[in-house]
Coordinates of C-alpha atoms in Angstrom, one line a residue:
M1 CA 8.3 6.0 33.8
A2 CA 6.5 8.8 31.9
D3 CA 8.2 10.7 29.2
T4 CA 9.4 14.2 30.0
A5 CA 9.2 17.2 27.6
D6 CA 12.9 16.6 26.7
D7 CA 12.0 13.0 25.6
K8 CA 9.6 14.3 22.9
L9 CA 10.7 14.1 19.3
H10 CA 10.0 16.2 16.2
I11 CA 9.5 13.7 13.4
V12 CA 9.2 14.7 9.7
M13 CA 7.2 12.3 7.4
F14 CA 7.8 12.3 3.7
P15 CA 5.9 9.6 1.8
W16 CA 5.9 8.9 -2.0
L17 CA 3.1 10.7 -3.9
A18 CA 0.7 7.7 -3.9
F19 CA -2.2 7.3 -1.5
G20 CA -1.2 3.6 -0.9
H21 CA 2.0 5.1 0.6
M22 CA 0.6 8.3 2.2
I23 CA -2.1 6.4 4.2
P24 CA 0.3 4.1 6.0
Y25 CA 2.6 7.1 6.7
L26 CA -0.5 8.9 8.1
E27 CA -1.3 5.9 10.3
L28 CA 2.2 5.9 11.7
T29 CA 2.0 9.7 12.1
K30 CA -1.1 9.4 14.3
H31 CA 0.6 6.8 16.5
F32 CA 3.5 9.1 17.0
G33 CA 1.1 12.0 17.8
R34 CA -0.8 9.9 20.3
K35 CA 2.4 9.2 22.1
G36 CA 3.0 12.9 22.5
H37 CA 5.5 13.5 19.7
R38 CA 5.4 16.4 17.2
V39 CA 5.0 15.4 13.5
S40 CA 5.3 17.4 10.3
F41 CA 3.7 15.5 7.4
L42 CA 5.1 16.7 4.1
S43 CA 3.3 16.4 0.7
T44 CA 2.0 18.5 -2.1
P45 CA -1.1 20.8 -1.7
R46 CA -3.6 18.7 -3.7
N47 CA -2.6 15.5 -2.0
I48 CA -2.9 17.0 1.5
D49 CA -6.3 18.5 0.6
R50 CA -7.5 14.9 -0.3
L51 CA -6.1 13.2 2.8
P52 CA -8.3 12.7 5.9
G53 CA -8.3 15.7 8.3
I54 CA -6.0 15.5 11.3
P55 CA -8.0 14.1 14.3
L56 CA -9.0 16.8 16.8
D57 CA -7.0 15.2 19.6
L58 CA -3.8 15.6 17.5
V59 CA -4.1 19.1 15.9
A60 CA -1.6 20.5 18.5
L61 CA 1.0 17.9 17.6
V62 CA 0.5 17.0 13.9
E63 CA 0.7 19.4 11.0
Y64 CA 0.4 19.1 7.3
V65 CA 3.1 20.9 5.4
K66 CA 2.3 21.7 1.8
I67 CA 5.2 21.8 -0.6
P68 CA 4.2 22.8 -4.2
L69 CA 5.0 20.3 -6.9
P70 CA 7.2 21.7 -9.7
A71 CA 5.7 21.7 -13.2
V72 CA 7.4 19.3 -15.6
E73 CA 6.9 18.4 -19.2
N74 CA 4.3 15.6 -19.9
L75 CA 2.9 15.8 -16.4
P76 CA -0.7 17.2 -16.3
E77 CA -1.0 20.3 -14.1
T78 CA -3.5 18.7 -11.7
A79 CA -1.6 15.5 -11.3
E80 CA 0.1 15.2 -7.9
A81 CA -0.4 11.5 -7.1
T82 CA -0.2 8.2 -8.9
S83 CA -4.0 8.0 -8.8
D84 CA -4.1 11.0 -11.1
L85 CA -2.2 9.2 -13.8
P86 CA -2.1 6.1 -16.1
Y87 CA 0.9 3.9 -15.3
D88 CA 3.0 5.1 -18.3
K89 CA 2.9 8.7 -17.0
I90 CA 4.0 8.0 -13.4
Q91 CA 7.6 8.3 -14.5
Y92 CA 7.0 12.0 -15.0
L93 CA 5.7 12.3 -11.5
K94 CA 9.0 10.9 -10.3
I95 CA 10.8 13.7 -12.2
A96 CA 8.7 16.3 -10.4
H97 CA 9.2 14.5 -7.1
D98 CA 12.9 14.7 -7.5
K99 CA 12.6 18.5 -7.9
L100 CA 11.3 18.6 -4.4
L101 CA 14.8 18.2 -3.1
D102 CA 15.5 21.9 -2.6
P103 CA 12.2 22.8 -0.9
V104 CA 12.4 19.8 1.4
A105 CA 16.0 20.7 2.3
K106 CA 14.9 24.3 3.0
F107 CA 12.1 23.0 5.3
L108 CA 14.5 20.7 7.1
K109 CA 17.1 23.4 7.5
S110 CA 14.6 25.8 9.2
S111 CA 13.0 23.0 11.3
D112 CA 14.1 21.5 14.7
A113 CA 13.5 18.0 13.4
D114 CA 15.1 15.1 15.2
W115 CA 14.3 12.5 12.5
I116 CA 13.0 12.4 9.0
I117 CA 11.2 9.3 7.8
Y118 CA 11.2 9.0 4.0
D119 CA 9.9 6.6 1.3
F120 CA 11.8 4.7 -1.4
A121 CA 11.5 7.5 -4.0
A122 CA 13.3 10.1 -2.0
Y123 CA 16.7 8.4 -2.2
W124 CA 18.4 11.8 -1.9
I125 CA 17.1 12.6 1.6
G126 CA 19.8 10.8 3.6
P127 CA 22.8 13.0 2.7
I128 CA 20.8 16.2 3.3
A129 CA 19.7 15.0 6.7
R130 CA 23.2 14.0 7.7
E131 CA 24.5 17.4 6.7
L132 CA 21.9 19.0 9.0
S133 CA 22.6 16.5 11.8
I134 CA 19.1 15.1 11.5
K135 CA 18.7 11.3 11.7
S136 CA 17.0 9.6 8.8
A137 CA 15.0 6.4 8.4
Q138 CA 13.7 4.8 5.2
F139 CA 10.2 3.4 5.9
S140 CA 9.0 0.9 3.3
I141 CA 5.2 0.3 3.1
F142 CA 6.1 -3.0 1.5
F143 CA 6.0 -6.1 3.7
A144 CA 9.3 -7.8 4.8
S145 CA 8.7 -10.6 2.3
S146 CA 8.7 -8.2 -0.7
L147 CA 11.8 -6.3 0.6
A148 CA 13.7 -9.6 1.1
F149 CA 12.7 -10.7 -2.4
M150 CA 14.1 -7.5 -3.8
G151 CA 17.4 -8.2 -2.1
P152 CA 20.3 -6.8 -0.2
T153 CA 21.3 -3.2 -0.6
W154 CA 24.2 -4.0 -2.9
S155 CA 21.9 -5.9 -5.3
L156 CA 19.4 -3.0 -5.4
M157 CA 22.2 -0.6 -6.5
G158 CA 23.3 -2.6 -9.5
G159 CA 24.8 -5.9 -8.2
D160 CA 21.8 -8.1 -8.7
Y161 CA 22.4 -11.2 -10.8
R162 CA 18.8 -11.0 -12.1
K163 CA 18.8 -9.1 -15.4
A164 CA 15.8 -10.4 -17.4
P165 CA 12.1 -10.6 -16.4
E166 CA 12.3 -14.4 -16.3
D167 CA 14.9 -14.2 -13.5
Y168 CA 12.2 -12.8 -11.2
T169 CA 9.8 -15.7 -11.7
V170 CA 11.7 -17.9 -9.2
A171 CA 12.8 -17.1 -5.6
P172 CA 16.2 -15.4 -5.4
K173 CA 19.3 -17.3 -4.2
W174 CA 19.5 -15.4 -0.9
I175 CA 16.2 -16.8 0.4
P176 CA 17.3 -19.9 2.5
F177 CA 13.9 -21.5 2.9
Q178 CA 11.3 -23.0 0.7
T179 CA 8.8 -20.4 -0.7
S180 CA 6.6 -19.8 -3.8
L181 CA 7.3 -16.0 -3.5
A182 CA 8.0 -14.9 -7.1
F183 CA 6.4 -13.0 -9.9
R184 CA 4.5 -14.6 -12.8
L185 CA 6.1 -13.7 -16.1
F186 CA 3.2 -11.4 -17.1
E187 CA 3.3 -9.6 -13.7
I188 CA 7.0 -8.7 -13.9
K189 CA 6.8 -7.6 -17.5
R190 CA 4.1 -5.1 -16.6
I191 CA 6.5 -3.4 -14.1
F192 CA 9.9 -4.1 -15.5
D193 CA 10.6 -0.4 -15.9
S194 CA 11.1 -0.4 -12.1
F195 CA 14.2 -2.5 -12.7
D196 CA 15.5 -1.3 -16.1
G197 CA 14.7 2.5 -16.1
N198 CA 12.2 5.2 -16.7
A199 CA 12.2 8.9 -17.8
S200 CA 13.5 10.1 -14.4
G201 CA 16.8 8.5 -15.1
V202 CA 16.7 6.5 -11.8
T203 CA 15.2 3.1 -11.4
D204 CA 12.8 2.3 -8.6
I205 CA 15.1 -0.4 -7.4
Y206 CA 18.1 1.9 -7.2
R207 CA 16.0 4.4 -5.3
F208 CA 15.3 1.7 -2.7
G209 CA 19.0 0.7 -2.5
A210 CA 20.4 4.3 -2.3
G211 CA 17.8 5.2 0.3
Q212 CA 18.8 2.2 2.4
E213 CA 22.5 2.9 2.1
S214 CA 22.2 6.5 3.4
A215 CA 19.6 5.9 6.1
D216 CA 20.4 5.5 9.8
L217 CA 17.4 3.0 10.2
I218 CA 15.2 0.8 8.0
M219 CA 11.6 0.6 9.0
V220 CA 9.2 -2.0 7.5
R221 CA 5.5 -2.5 7.7
S222 CA 5.5 -6.1 9.1
S223 CA 5.3 -8.0 12.4
Y224 CA 6.8 -11.1 13.9
E225 CA 3.3 -12.5 14.4
V226 CA 2.8 -12.7 10.6
Q227 CA 6.3 -12.8 9.0
P228 CA 8.9 -14.0 11.5
E229 CA 11.1 -15.8 9.0
W230 CA 11.0 -12.9 6.5
L231 CA 11.9 -10.3 9.2
K232 CA 14.9 -12.4 10.3
L233 CA 16.1 -12.7 6.7
L234 CA 15.7 -9.0 6.1
G235 CA 17.8 -8.2 9.1
D236 CA 20.5 -10.6 7.7
L237 CA 20.4 -8.9 4.3
I238 CA 20.6 -5.3 5.3
P239 CA 23.7 -4.3 7.3
K240 CA 22.0 -1.7 9.6
P241 CA 19.1 -1.7 12.1
V242 CA 15.8 -3.0 10.7
L243 CA 12.7 -2.4 12.8
P244 CA 9.2 -3.7 12.1
V245 CA 6.5 -1.0 12.8
G246 CA 3.6 -3.6 13.0
Q247 CA 0.8 -4.0 10.4
L248 CA -0.6 -0.5 11.1
P249 CA -4.3 -1.4 11.1
P250 CA -6.4 1.7 10.7
G251 CA -8.6 3.1 13.4
Q252 CA -12.3 2.5 12.4
G253 CA -13.3 6.1 13.0
D254 CA -10.2 7.8 11.5
Y255 CA -11.2 8.1 7.9
G256 CA -13.4 11.1 7.5
H257 CA -14.9 12.3 4.2
S258 CA -17.2 15.3 3.5
K259 CA -19.8 13.1 1.9
E260 CA -19.4 10.0 4.1
T261 CA -22.6 10.4 6.1
D262 CA -25.0 10.4 3.2
E263 CA -23.0 8.0 1.1
W264 CA -22.5 5.5 3.9
Q265 CA -26.2 5.6 4.9
W266 CA -27.2 4.6 1.4
I267 CA -24.5 1.9 1.1
N268 CA -25.3 0.6 4.6
E269 CA -29.0 0.2 3.9
W270 CA -28.1 -1.8 0.7
L271 CA -25.7 -4.0 2.6
D272 CA -28.3 -4.5 5.4
S273 CA -30.6 -6.0 2.8
K274 CA -28.2 -8.9 2.1
E275 CA -27.5 -12.1 4.1
R276 CA -24.6 -12.3 6.5
G277 CA -21.3 -13.2 4.7
S278 CA -22.9 -13.3 1.3
V279 CA -21.5 -10.1 -0.4
V280 CA -18.3 -9.9 -2.3
Y281 CA -16.6 -6.5 -2.0
I282 CA -14.6 -5.5 -5.1
A283 CA -12.0 -2.7 -5.2
F284 CA -8.6 -2.5 -7.0
G285 CA -7.1 0.5 -5.1
T286 CA -6.5 4.1 -6.2
E287 CA -3.4 3.6 -8.3
S288 CA -4.3 0.9 -10.9
K289 CA -7.2 -0.5 -12.9
P290 CA -7.8 -3.6 -14.9
T291 CA -7.6 -3.4 -18.7
Q292 CA -10.8 -3.4 -20.7
V293 CA -10.4 -7.1 -21.5
E294 CA -9.8 -7.9 -17.8
L295 CA -12.6 -5.8 -16.6
T296 CA -15.0 -7.5 -19.0
Q297 CA -14.0 -11.0 -17.8
I298 CA -14.3 -9.9 -14.1
A299 CA -17.8 -8.5 -14.7
L300 CA -19.0 -11.6 -16.5
G301 CA -17.4 -13.8 -13.8
L302 CA -19.3 -11.9 -11.1
E303 CA -22.5 -12.4 -13.1
K304 CA -21.8 -16.1 -13.4
S305 CA -21.0 -16.5 -9.7
R306 CA -24.6 -15.5 -8.8
L307 CA -23.2 -13.9 -5.6
P308 CA -24.2 -10.5 -4.3
F309 CA -21.5 -7.9 -4.8
F310 CA -20.5 -4.3 -4.1
W311 CA -18.0 -3.0 -6.6
V312 CA -16.1 0.2 -6.3
L313 CA -15.2 0.8 -9.9
K314 CA -12.6 3.2 -11.1
T315 CA -12.9 3.6 -14.9
Q316 CA -10.1 6.2 -15.5
L317 CA -6.8 7.2 -13.8
G318 CA -6.9 10.9 -14.2
S319 CA -7.9 13.1 -17.1
S320 CA -4.8 12.1 -19.2
D321 CA -5.9 8.4 -19.1
V322 CA -7.2 7.7 -22.6
D323 CA -7.9 4.0 -21.8
R324 CA -11.2 4.5 -20.0
V325 CA -12.9 1.1 -19.2
E326 CA -16.5 0.3 -19.4
L327 CA -18.8 -2.5 -18.1
P328 CA -20.2 -5.0 -20.6
D329 CA -23.4 -4.0 -22.4
G330 CA -26.5 -5.0 -20.4
F331 CA -24.4 -6.0 -17.3
M332 CA -26.1 -3.5 -14.9
E333 CA -29.6 -4.6 -16.0
R334 CA -28.7 -8.3 -15.6
V335 CA -27.3 -7.9 -12.1
K336 CA -29.9 -5.4 -10.9
G337 CA -30.8 -6.0 -7.2
R338 CA -27.9 -8.4 -6.7
G339 CA -24.9 -6.2 -7.5
L340 CA -24.1 -2.6 -6.8
V341 CA -21.5 -0.7 -8.8
W342 CA -20.2 2.4 -7.1
T343 CA -18.1 4.9 -9.2
S344 CA -17.2 7.5 -6.5
W345 CA -15.3 7.3 -3.2
A346 CA -16.6 4.7 -0.8
P347 CA -15.7 4.1 2.9
Q348 CA -13.8 0.8 2.4
L349 CA -13.3 0.1 6.1
K350 CA -16.9 0.4 6.9
V351 CA -17.9 -1.7 3.9
L352 CA -15.4 -4.5 4.9
A353 CA -16.6 -4.3 8.5
H354 CA -20.2 -4.9 7.6
D355 CA -21.6 -8.4 8.5
S356 CA -23.0 -9.0 5.0
V357 CA -19.5 -8.8 3.4
G358 CA -17.9 -12.3 3.3
G359 CA -14.9 -11.7 1.0
F360 CA -12.8 -9.2 -0.8
L361 CA -11.8 -9.3 -4.5
S362 CA -8.7 -7.2 -4.3
H363 CA -5.5 -6.1 -6.1
C364 CA -3.6 -7.1 -2.9
G365 CA -2.1 -3.7 -2.1
G366 CA -0.6 -3.7 1.4
T367 CA -3.2 -1.4 3.0
S368 CA -6.1 -3.4 1.5
V369 CA -4.5 -6.6 2.7
V370 CA -4.1 -5.3 6.3
E371 CA -7.7 -3.9 6.4
A372 CA -9.2 -7.2 5.1
M373 CA -7.2 -9.4 7.4
S374 CA -7.8 -7.2 10.5
L375 CA -11.6 -7.5 9.8
G376 CA -11.5 -11.2 9.1
K377 CA -12.3 -11.1 5.4
P378 CA -10.6 -13.7 3.0
L379 CA -9.3 -12.5 -0.3
I380 CA -9.9 -13.4 -3.9
M381 CA -6.7 -12.1 -5.4
F382 CA -6.2 -10.2 -8.6
P383 CA -2.8 -8.4 -8.3
L384 CA -2.1 -5.6 -10.9
L385 CA 1.2 -3.7 -10.2
S386 CA 4.2 -3.2 -7.9
D387 CA 4.5 -5.6 -4.9
Q388 CA 0.9 -6.8 -5.2
A389 CA 1.8 -10.1 -6.9
L390 CA 4.3 -10.9 -4.1
N391 CA 1.7 -10.1 -1.5
A392 CA -0.7 -12.5 -3.3
R393 CA 1.9 -15.3 -3.3
L394 CA 2.5 -14.9 0.5
L395 CA -1.2 -14.9 1.2
E396 CA -1.7 -18.0 -0.9
E397 CA 1.1 -19.8 0.9
K398 CA -0.6 -18.9 4.2
Q399 CA -4.0 -19.9 2.9
M400 CA -5.5 -16.5 3.6
G401 CA -6.4 -15.8 -0.1
H402 CA -7.1 -17.6 -3.3
P403 CA -6.0 -16.2 -6.7
I404 CA -8.1 -15.9 -9.9
L405 CA -6.3 -18.5 -12.1
R406 CA -4.4 -16.9 -15.0
N407 CA -2.1 -17.9 -17.8
E408 CA 1.4 -17.4 -16.4
S409 CA 2.9 -16.0 -19.6
D410 CA 0.3 -13.5 -20.8
G411 CA -2.0 -13.1 -17.8
S412 CA -5.2 -14.1 -19.7
F413 CA -8.1 -15.6 -17.8
T414 CA -11.7 -16.4 -18.3
S415 CA -15.0 -15.4 -16.6
D416 CA -15.4 -19.0 -15.5
S417 CA -12.1 -18.8 -13.5
V418 CA -13.4 -15.6 -11.8
A419 CA -16.7 -17.3 -10.9
Q420 CA -15.0 -20.4 -9.6
S421 CA -12.5 -18.5 -7.4
L422 CA -15.3 -16.3 -6.0
R423 CA -17.5 -19.2 -5.1
L424 CA -14.6 -21.3 -3.7
V425 CA -13.7 -18.6 -1.2
M426 CA -17.2 -17.4 -0.4
V427 CA -19.4 -20.4 -0.2
E428 CA -17.9 -23.8 -1.1
E429 CA -16.8 -26.3 1.5
E430 CA -13.4 -26.7 -0.2
G431 CA -12.8 -22.9 0.5
K432 CA -13.6 -23.1 4.2
V433 CA -9.8 -23.2 4.9
Y434 CA -9.5 -19.6 3.7
R435 CA -12.4 -18.4 5.7
E436 CA -11.1 -20.1 8.9
K437 CA -7.5 -19.1 8.4
V438 CA -8.3 -15.4 8.1
K439 CA -10.3 -15.6 11.3
E440 CA -7.4 -17.3 13.0
M441 CA -5.0 -14.6 11.8
R442 CA -7.3 -11.6 12.5
S443 CA -5.7 -10.8 15.9
A444 CA -2.2 -10.9 14.4
Y445 CA -3.2 -8.1 12.0
G446 CA -5.6 -6.1 14.0
N447 CA -4.8 -6.3 17.7
M448 CA -4.0 -2.8 18.9
D449 CA -2.1 -4.0 22.0
I450 CA 0.4 -5.8 19.6
Q451 CA 0.5 -2.7 17.4
N452 CA 1.3 -0.4 20.3
R453 CA 4.2 -2.6 21.4
Y454 CA 5.8 -2.1 18.0
I455 CA 5.3 1.6 18.2
D456 CA 6.8 1.8 21.7
N457 CA 9.8 -0.2 20.5
L458 CA 10.3 2.0 17.5
L459 CA 10.0 5.2 19.6
N460 CA 12.5 3.9 22.1
H461 CA 14.9 3.4 19.3
L462 CA 14.3 6.9 17.8
K463 CA 14.7 8.5 21.2
A464 CA 17.8 6.6 22.1
N465 CA 19.4 7.5 18.7
R466 CA 18.2 11.1 18.4
P467 CA 20.8 13.6 17.2
V468 CA 23.4 14.7 19.7
A469 CA 23.8 18.1 18.1
K470 CA 21.8 19.7 15.3
I471 CA 22.5 22.5 12.8
H472 CA 19.5 24.8 12.2
S473 CA 19.4 28.0 10.3
T474 CA 16.8 30.2 8.8

């Protein structure tokens, strides 16, 4: 039975100020719009200007809402996303983000919103929404496995028995089945401020917990086709409705860019010149970069691997990043013709979809994982921050990716281990299991019929639980 006008929702989306978060939120926004629902996507002006334009078929239903980011001490004026900042300055972005409370509340008060869907950072949204009789949902872009590792709501809000970095190097007590899901010691040390504090005065882990506690619904980027056991566990750990939204594979034509036509033509011609499945694609996302020592070993490992490669290289995270990284002396000359280093924006989806690309050396951010899996490309894994290490463990368990081997205490590795991992996944008989497993799982990640079923199920819940009465004022 078709929806009537009264069945249509007005949904507000409010992601954290990171493109790895905004892009999945935008994918979900487009799904809502294509089902006929109205969506207001909130972010800061500079972020919205850098996001893809709203598809023409959705301009009547989807709107970008620009909310200026307040100035705060130690935050560069032009920095509105994590990609504009080195890691140690992201804490100041959280301070500015928390100052969005009043303008977001003002927008909600003047809107006719039914639901607001918010990210981990905006732990203060739930009480505001409840006061305005707007339903709220916390949507985590983390996979169910990572959320379950983080723990029940009570543990996130200060009750966790894990207090030291070493405590996070084994699976927690509440996971009832065998798993290797855990951080290496060097991985958790890099991000331990998420657990023990930062300049905002609120830990990331508390933000997750407080946001869960006040939400009417928990949404997670996962599917039963990929993580059935983890979704069941997450439902047991969180005492409120937990709904998977699917993997959110992107539409191939959805990512526009003003320079895409010329850039893609050049890149495509270069990829066309390489043999099928021979090229390694390398990218570490918008929010992190290897250290100089790590970058040097990766570059030398690529050289030793003798494989063709296309490397999207980010040398600096915003103007305040003083640790600019550089390729080794003579590297470009030695790999000339075999490797291409690209230092500006590149259309990742189109590169991954090209027949010549046979593998992806990745940081294992959630969106990159979904894009690679939905296009049948196995991963060579080099996690850097956040949940990336947990994603890597999960993919290794499922034999869909192979890590670059590193010292578990300090994270050190050699160019030889880079070359060995690359060749294993790309060409060696022993690595055939990774190439075949990814092809086997491609449909679970990229099938749009499966994805649509998750969206329909989610929307049925949102409609069935929409506010009975709302308070709106201007």
